[in-house]
Amino acid sequence: MTMKRIVLLFLGLCVSFSGYAQEKGSVLITNGTVLTITDGNKENTDVLIENGIITRIGKDIPAPKGIKTVDATGKYVMPGIIDAHSHIAAVDVNEWTHPVTAEVSMEESVNPNDINIYWALAGGVTSIHLMHGSANVIGGQNETLKLRYGSSMNDMRFKDAPRTIKFALGENPTRVHGQGFNVQPRTRMGVEQVIRNHFDAALDYRRDRQDYLDARDAYEKGERESPPVPVARNIRMETLVDIIEGEIRVHCHSYRSDEIMMLMRVFEDYGIKSYTFQHANEAFKIAPELRKNNAYTSVFSDWWAYKFEVYYSTAFNASILNANGVINSINSDSGELIRHLNHEAAKTVHYGETSKQDALKMITINPAIQLGIDEKVGSLEEGKHGDVAIWSGHPLSIYSVAEATFIDGQQYFDRSGDPDDMRLDPDPEGSFAEARKRWYEEHGRRGATCMEGAEIRFSKRGMQF
Amino acid sequence: MIKLVRTVICCIALLMALPLDGQTQSIPAQAFENVIIHTADGQVIRGGTIVWRDGLIHAVGKEVAIPFDAFVRDGGDSLHVYPGFIDGMALWGSPGNNGHNGTPEEPGNPGYRRAGIQPHRFPSNHLKTNDDAFSKAVQAGFTTAALAMKGEMMPGQVDLFFINEDMSTKQLLQRGMGIVAQFKEAKGSAYPSTTMGVMAQFRQLFYDAEAQLEQQRYFAAVSSSYPAPPKEKVLEALYPVMQQQQPFFFVANSEQDIKRMFWLQDELKFKAVLVSGREAYKTARELKKRDIPVLAGIDFPEKPEWMRDEEKDKYDQELTPEQERFRERQQKAYRQHMQNIKSLQDAGVNVGFASYGLKVSDVRENLTLLKEEGGLDSPDVLHLLSQSTADILGYGQRMGDLKEGLIANFTVFNKAFSEDKARALYSISNGKVTEFESETDN
């Protein structure tokens, strides 16, 4: 046993005994074509996962005693897919009642028994970015999850993933709040002002709260004669302060290039550096500017025209962004697309002649970078988490399917042993007919969605307008 | 002579006064004799006697001396006496929706009332005494109920009442036993509209209340040069919960919601009593660890059609593997729900009873289900409805059983209460007797 492996094993044990009771597994996957993402493709290669951590990648690795071996001869082994924009596994999606609801968190809106999780696992997905909806300019905080289907709300969390928050520009917040409630923002100008006003208020809050705490401290020590007037802790303002201080990454629902430019200017004014534009259908128009600002994008491969601001779109968007050096991911924002994100990535090869390697990055390491988890997942490297999918063929082929999906070395999907019904939490009084509906709860219990207001819906009958 | 007359008059006056004094000092006792007495711990006393006076049980047992002044009713060796059932949280007499619908001017800032945050409200101030649920409950054997109000996130306080057919606010035993809390969003378009919004709102309320309390304390501590503090009554109502002088009666049913309650408790440090708790069995160990009692509901799931005996033929057909697997899981889920209370008790959790919205007419039927499918026997059910609930409400030394010194709360049935067609003949609540018309009177 090499020293490096001993260290990795120790690291794995430390991870397994700390934090949540998240199950770790061990497995040796042998003789597959390993798509490492960051270190090229390796044929006839083994991947050893011990106690949840990849401890070795190489040829002819002997199976440690008691560890299960999976033969991947003729198959492809790749990192678990990461979806940077999802609403599956949600209880509620949109706290839509105020233009700014930074204090709420999807961390508290997780349904670990949502059947959509299992279907995503069947598509080789191991992590998602569970996002708040896009009804508000500054929505709630998002939560990065590992798809440990049937575990608990706590165990679904991607431990130590950075905090992120949802912003939204354009038609959604102006329609819901301006048109719907007759409050700001009514226009895109108003959207900018809502953000600036709230950031300014947050800075005032930070100062006032700190002044109060200092004064209270001084009063209690007898260094001040009169007591201060309390400034209550304000969780909305605290969250906004955390954004300004760089502790929370912004993921912003956006489409038009002018509003994307606007937000980058706002962020520059407040010193905010880490952000990703979600959807960003017109991002291709400003790819150099995005690159200059180190902004990330997370886009659909070819989905548009579901509302007015999403008409100016192209299937070349992802490829143009990639060619300009923008770290771009392909996301699903859907309980259906998440099941074949490999196909969505493959479209960038088809339309924009992006390399296969870069196409795969868009569903693995690039979303991992955007979520701040790239040191743990997104590629197959020794020391990273054992989040792996085995594919029947090259994952960008339309004919390939995920055969097995592992998270932390624990198998959560096995096509050869796929049971007929994987709904874990049946309603004790509901009918079979109700339970077998395939699309229920795709976007939380109210069907609220990030695509709020769009006239397109997936249903059990397929796509509907 | 004058002296003699004066002395005689004084003596006569004294003699006239004495009986009056005697009457006011000693309210006549009442008793049932020759009855079958069921105590909360499952003992059955046949040919027993129960005596009460001035609202308290004076004596219970087989060989009990009946005071000379007692009004005695003979049970004819066939009437059954049970401790008065206690509802740990009922919505009887609650006003309905208090105008919470519609879109407020600022949906994101609707104000406490519109958001369903009213911890300062007391049921005793809003009680609909003419709610026929009270008379139905009395006839079902209930003599005491902790009353709460319908509403959203914090609909109000919990008040403990004696109940009888002539319900009035004079029967209030304790005002403000705690505050009802639940993960229930504001109605319509108003904040909080989601569970995560409700979670955030709980936190913000505590932080705002802390700041207000601090400012009030500072104001009281200095004589000048300090601004008058606000006195927001919603926030003031939260002080006792913040200081653990009152619990949150937290209504939660799903495993996830119960865990959310744990998260809030860890952060905000309140005492909690879990109410309803349909999936509490999934968190039984944690409830025990946290010493959180459960006022469990019996609003059981409806048995799926395919599991019902009368529908067996209709559903007895060849199943697909998917259907088979679904049925296996559903049957397991159904049984676990039915045995919620038993599972909690087995884990050492203190469990009482709360109807919390269940119709009184369904209580009896569901208690039968609790015995048939819930794993409890009749004494278990009796204990649940009486002593266990009294203990959780902090009244275990005053009611919940038939013992000398306890408040005279009991019901006399024509047969064992768990039998079909058992009917209450008398209800004694805080010593006051209600006699029900017998069938032959009709």
PDB file of C-alpha atoms in Angstrom, chain A residues 91-98 101 103-110 112-113 132 152-154 157 181 183 212 216 219-220 227-230 232-236 419-432 435-436 445-446, chain B residues 103 105-109 185 188-200 203-204 207-208 211 214-215 218 221-222 225-227 255-257 259-260 263 267 279 282 300-302 304 320-323 325-326 329-330 333-334 337:
ATOM      1  CA  VAL A  91     -40.941  20.521  -1.499  1.00  0.00           C
ATOM      2  CA  ASP A  92     -41.553  24.155  -2.436  1.00  0.00           C
ATOM      3  CA  VAL A  93     -39.662  26.050  -5.095  1.00  0.00           C
ATOM      4  CA  ASN A  94     -40.764  29.678  -4.997  1.00  0.00           C
ATOM      5  CA  GLU A  95     -41.200  31.943  -2.000  1.00  0.00           C
ATOM      6  CA  TRP A  96     -42.562  34.352  -4.551  1.00  0.00           C
ATOM      7  CA  THR A  97     -44.370  36.864  -2.386  1.00  0.00           C
ATOM      8  CA  HIS A  98     -41.613  39.492  -2.014  1.00  0.00           C
ATOM      9  CA  THR A 101     -36.475  36.643  -0.083  1.00  0.00           C
ATOM     10  CA  GLU A 103     -33.521  34.599   3.953  1.00  0.00           C
ATOM     11  CA  VAL A 104     -35.255  31.432   2.770  1.00  0.00           C
ATOM     12  CA  SER A 105     -33.307  28.369   1.771  1.00  0.00           C
ATOM     13  CA  MET A 106     -33.943  25.335  -0.366  1.00  0.00           C
ATOM     14  CA  GLU A 107     -31.904  23.484   2.247  1.00  0.00           C
ATOM     15  CA  GLU A 108     -35.165  23.417   4.173  1.00  0.00           C
ATOM     16  CA  SER A 109     -37.251  22.387   1.191  1.00  0.00           C
ATOM     17  CA  VAL A 110     -35.786  19.005   0.294  1.00  0.00           C
ATOM     18  CA  PRO A 112     -35.413  12.930  -0.280  1.00  0.00           C
ATOM     19  CA  ASN A 113     -38.113  10.543  -1.520  1.00  0.00           C
ATOM     20  CA  HIS A 132     -35.037  28.410  -5.679  1.00  0.00           C
ATOM     21  CA  SER A 152     -32.889  12.161   4.772  1.00  0.00           C
ATOM     22  CA  MET A 153     -32.946  15.909   4.238  1.00  0.00           C
ATOM     23  CA  ASN A 154     -29.601  16.178   6.011  1.00  0.00           C
ATOM     24  CA  ARG A 157     -26.827  17.715   1.361  1.00  0.00           C
ATOM     25  CA  PHE A 181     -48.681  43.018  -7.125  1.00  0.00           C
ATOM     26  CA  VAL A 183     -44.835  46.892  -6.513  1.00  0.00           C
ATOM     27  CA  TYR A 212     -25.070  48.159  18.247  1.00  0.00           C
ATOM     28  CA  ARG A 216     -23.852  46.660  23.953  1.00  0.00           C
ATOM     29  CA  TYR A 219     -22.291  48.925  28.126  1.00  0.00           C
ATOM     30  CA  GLU A 220     -22.098  45.484  29.666  1.00  0.00           C
ATOM     31  CA  PRO A 227     -27.505  51.315  26.907  1.00  0.00           C
ATOM     32  CA  PRO A 228     -27.823  51.206  23.141  1.00  0.00           C
ATOM     33  CA  VAL A 229     -31.074  50.860  21.228  1.00  0.00           C
ATOM     34  CA  PRO A 230     -31.057  47.283  19.899  1.00  0.00           C
ATOM     35  CA  ALA A 232     -32.511  43.250  15.680  1.00  0.00           C
ATOM     36  CA  ARG A 233     -30.743  40.518  13.841  1.00  0.00           C
ATOM     37  CA  ASN A 234     -32.202  40.473  10.323  1.00  0.00           C
ATOM     38  CA  ILE A 235     -31.738  37.252   8.402  1.00  0.00           C
ATOM     39  CA  ARG A 236     -32.636  38.766   5.033  1.00  0.00           C
ATOM     40  CA  PRO A 419     -36.989  -2.870  -9.521  1.00  0.00           C
ATOM     41  CA  ASP A 420     -40.389  -2.325 -11.087  1.00  0.00           C
ATOM     42  CA  ASP A 421     -41.363   0.374  -8.660  1.00  0.00           C
ATOM     43  CA  MET A 422     -38.956   2.631  -6.851  1.00  0.00           C
ATOM     44  CA  ARG A 423     -41.413   4.971  -5.127  1.00  0.00           C
ATOM     45  CA  LEU A 424     -40.150   4.835  -1.580  1.00  0.00           C
ATOM     46  CA  ASP A 425     -42.811   6.799   0.211  1.00  0.00           C
ATOM     47  CA  PRO A 426     -46.201   5.568  -0.941  1.00  0.00           C
ATOM     48  CA  ASP A 427     -49.303   7.342   0.235  1.00  0.00           C
ATOM     49  CA  PRO A 428     -50.909   4.888   2.675  1.00  0.00           C
ATOM     50  CA  GLU A 429     -54.362   5.714   1.338  1.00  0.00           C
ATOM     51  CA  GLY A 430     -53.782   6.678  -2.294  1.00  0.00           C
ATOM     52  CA  SER A 431     -54.633   4.606  -5.317  1.00  0.00           C
ATOM     53  CA  PHE A 432     -52.151   2.837  -7.557  1.00  0.00           C
ATOM     54  CA  ALA A 435     -49.143   6.812  -7.498  1.00  0.00           C
ATOM     55  CA  ARG A 436     -47.954   5.715 -10.911  1.00  0.00           C
ATOM     56  CA  ARG A 445     -45.759  20.230  -4.351  1.00  0.00           C
ATOM     57  CA  ARG A 446     -47.375  23.144  -6.155  1.00  0.00           C
TER      58      ARG A 446
ATOM     59  CA  THR B 103     -54.053  39.725  -1.786  1.00  0.00           C
ATOM     60  CA  GLU B 105     -51.401  45.618  -0.556  1.00  0.00           C
ATOM     61  CA  GLU B 106     -47.850  44.372  -0.044  1.00  0.00           C
ATOM     62  CA  PRO B 107     -47.887  40.571  -0.358  1.00  0.00           C
ATOM     63  CA  GLY B 108     -44.304  40.398   0.837  1.00  0.00           C
ATOM     64  CA  ASN B 109     -45.068  42.362   3.963  1.00  0.00           C
ATOM     65  CA  GLU B 185     -48.271  29.169   5.137  1.00  0.00           C
ATOM     66  CA  GLY B 188     -53.390  33.274  -0.710  1.00  0.00           C
ATOM     67  CA  SER B 189     -50.695  35.615  -1.920  1.00  0.00           C
ATOM     68  CA  ALA B 190     -48.873  36.611   1.224  1.00  0.00           C
ATOM     69  CA  TYR B 191     -45.557  35.962   2.922  1.00  0.00           C
ATOM     70  CA  PRO B 192     -44.714  33.317   4.062  1.00  0.00           C
ATOM     71  CA  SER B 193     -46.128  31.218   1.239  1.00  0.00           C
ATOM     72  CA  THR B 194     -43.780  28.226   1.579  1.00  0.00           C
ATOM     73  CA  THR B 195     -42.453  25.958   4.291  1.00  0.00           C
ATOM     74  CA  MET B 196     -38.993  27.503   3.939  1.00  0.00           C
ATOM     75  CA  GLY B 197     -40.617  30.924   4.292  1.00  0.00           C
ATOM     76  CA  VAL B 198     -42.337  29.816   7.479  1.00  0.00           C
ATOM     77  CA  MET B 199     -38.993  28.552   8.807  1.00  0.00           C
ATOM     78  CA  ALA B 200     -37.401  31.932   8.103  1.00  0.00           C
ATOM     79  CA  ARG B 203     -36.381  32.844  13.180  1.00  0.00           C
ATOM     80  CA  GLN B 204     -37.077  36.479  12.382  1.00  0.00           C
ATOM     81  CA  TYR B 207     -34.868  37.871  16.704  1.00  0.00           C
ATOM     82  CA  ASP B 208     -37.350  40.748  16.632  1.00  0.00           C
ATOM     83  CA  ALA B 211     -34.544  43.002  20.367  1.00  0.00           C
ATOM     84  CA  GLU B 214     -33.877  43.974  25.328  1.00  0.00           C
ATOM     85  CA  GLN B 215     -35.002  47.500  24.607  1.00  0.00           C
ATOM     86  CA  TYR B 218     -32.858  48.787  29.015  1.00  0.00           C
ATOM     87  CA  ALA B 221     -33.063  49.992  33.846  1.00  0.00           C
ATOM     88  CA  VAL B 222     -32.309  53.658  33.151  1.00  0.00           C
ATOM     89  CA  SER B 225     -32.050  59.560  27.972  1.00  0.00           C
ATOM     90  CA  TYR B 226     -33.456  56.406  26.475  1.00  0.00           C
ATOM     91  CA  PRO B 227     -36.222  56.110  23.885  1.00  0.00           C
ATOM     92  CA  GLU B 255     -41.254  13.120   9.119  1.00  0.00           C
ATOM     93  CA  GLN B 256     -39.660  16.069   7.364  1.00  0.00           C
ATOM     94  CA  ASP B 257     -41.766  18.647   9.166  1.00  0.00           C
ATOM     95  CA  LYS B 259     -37.311  17.245  11.690  1.00  0.00           C
ATOM     96  CA  ARG B 260     -37.743  20.883  10.710  1.00  0.00           C
ATOM     97  CA  TRP B 263     -33.896  22.256  13.546  1.00  0.00           C
ATOM     98  CA  GLU B 267     -31.573  27.177  16.958  1.00  0.00           C
ATOM     99  CA  GLU B 279     -45.317  10.151  11.052  1.00  0.00           C
ATOM    100  CA  LYS B 282     -40.211   7.741  12.140  1.00  0.00           C
ATOM    101  CA  PHE B 300     -55.798   7.677  10.394  1.00  0.00           C
ATOM    102  CA  PRO B 301     -55.387   7.124   6.687  1.00  0.00           C
ATOM    103  CA  GLU B 302     -58.334   5.595   4.953  1.00  0.00           C
ATOM    104  CA  PRO B 304     -56.898   1.489   0.559  1.00  0.00           C
ATOM    105  CA  THR B 320     -48.210  -6.654 -12.473  1.00  0.00           C
ATOM    106  CA  PRO B 321     -44.876  -6.735 -10.614  1.00  0.00           C
ATOM    107  CA  GLU B 322     -45.162  -2.956 -10.278  1.00  0.00           C
ATOM    108  CA  GLN B 323     -48.573  -3.241  -8.644  1.00  0.00           C
ATOM    109  CA  ARG B 325     -44.436  -3.941  -5.156  1.00  0.00           C
ATOM    110  CA  PHE B 326     -46.611  -0.902  -4.712  1.00  0.00           C
ATOM    111  CA  ARG B 329     -45.070  -0.769   0.294  1.00  0.00           C
ATOM    112  CA  GLN B 330     -48.491   0.720   0.742  1.00  0.00           C
ATOM    113  CA  ALA B 333     -46.962   2.347   5.211  1.00  0.00           C
ATOM    114  CA  TYR B 334     -50.601   1.913   6.233  1.00  0.00           C
ATOM    115  CA  HIS B 337     -49.331   4.901  10.327  1.00  0.00           C
TER     116      HIS B 337
END
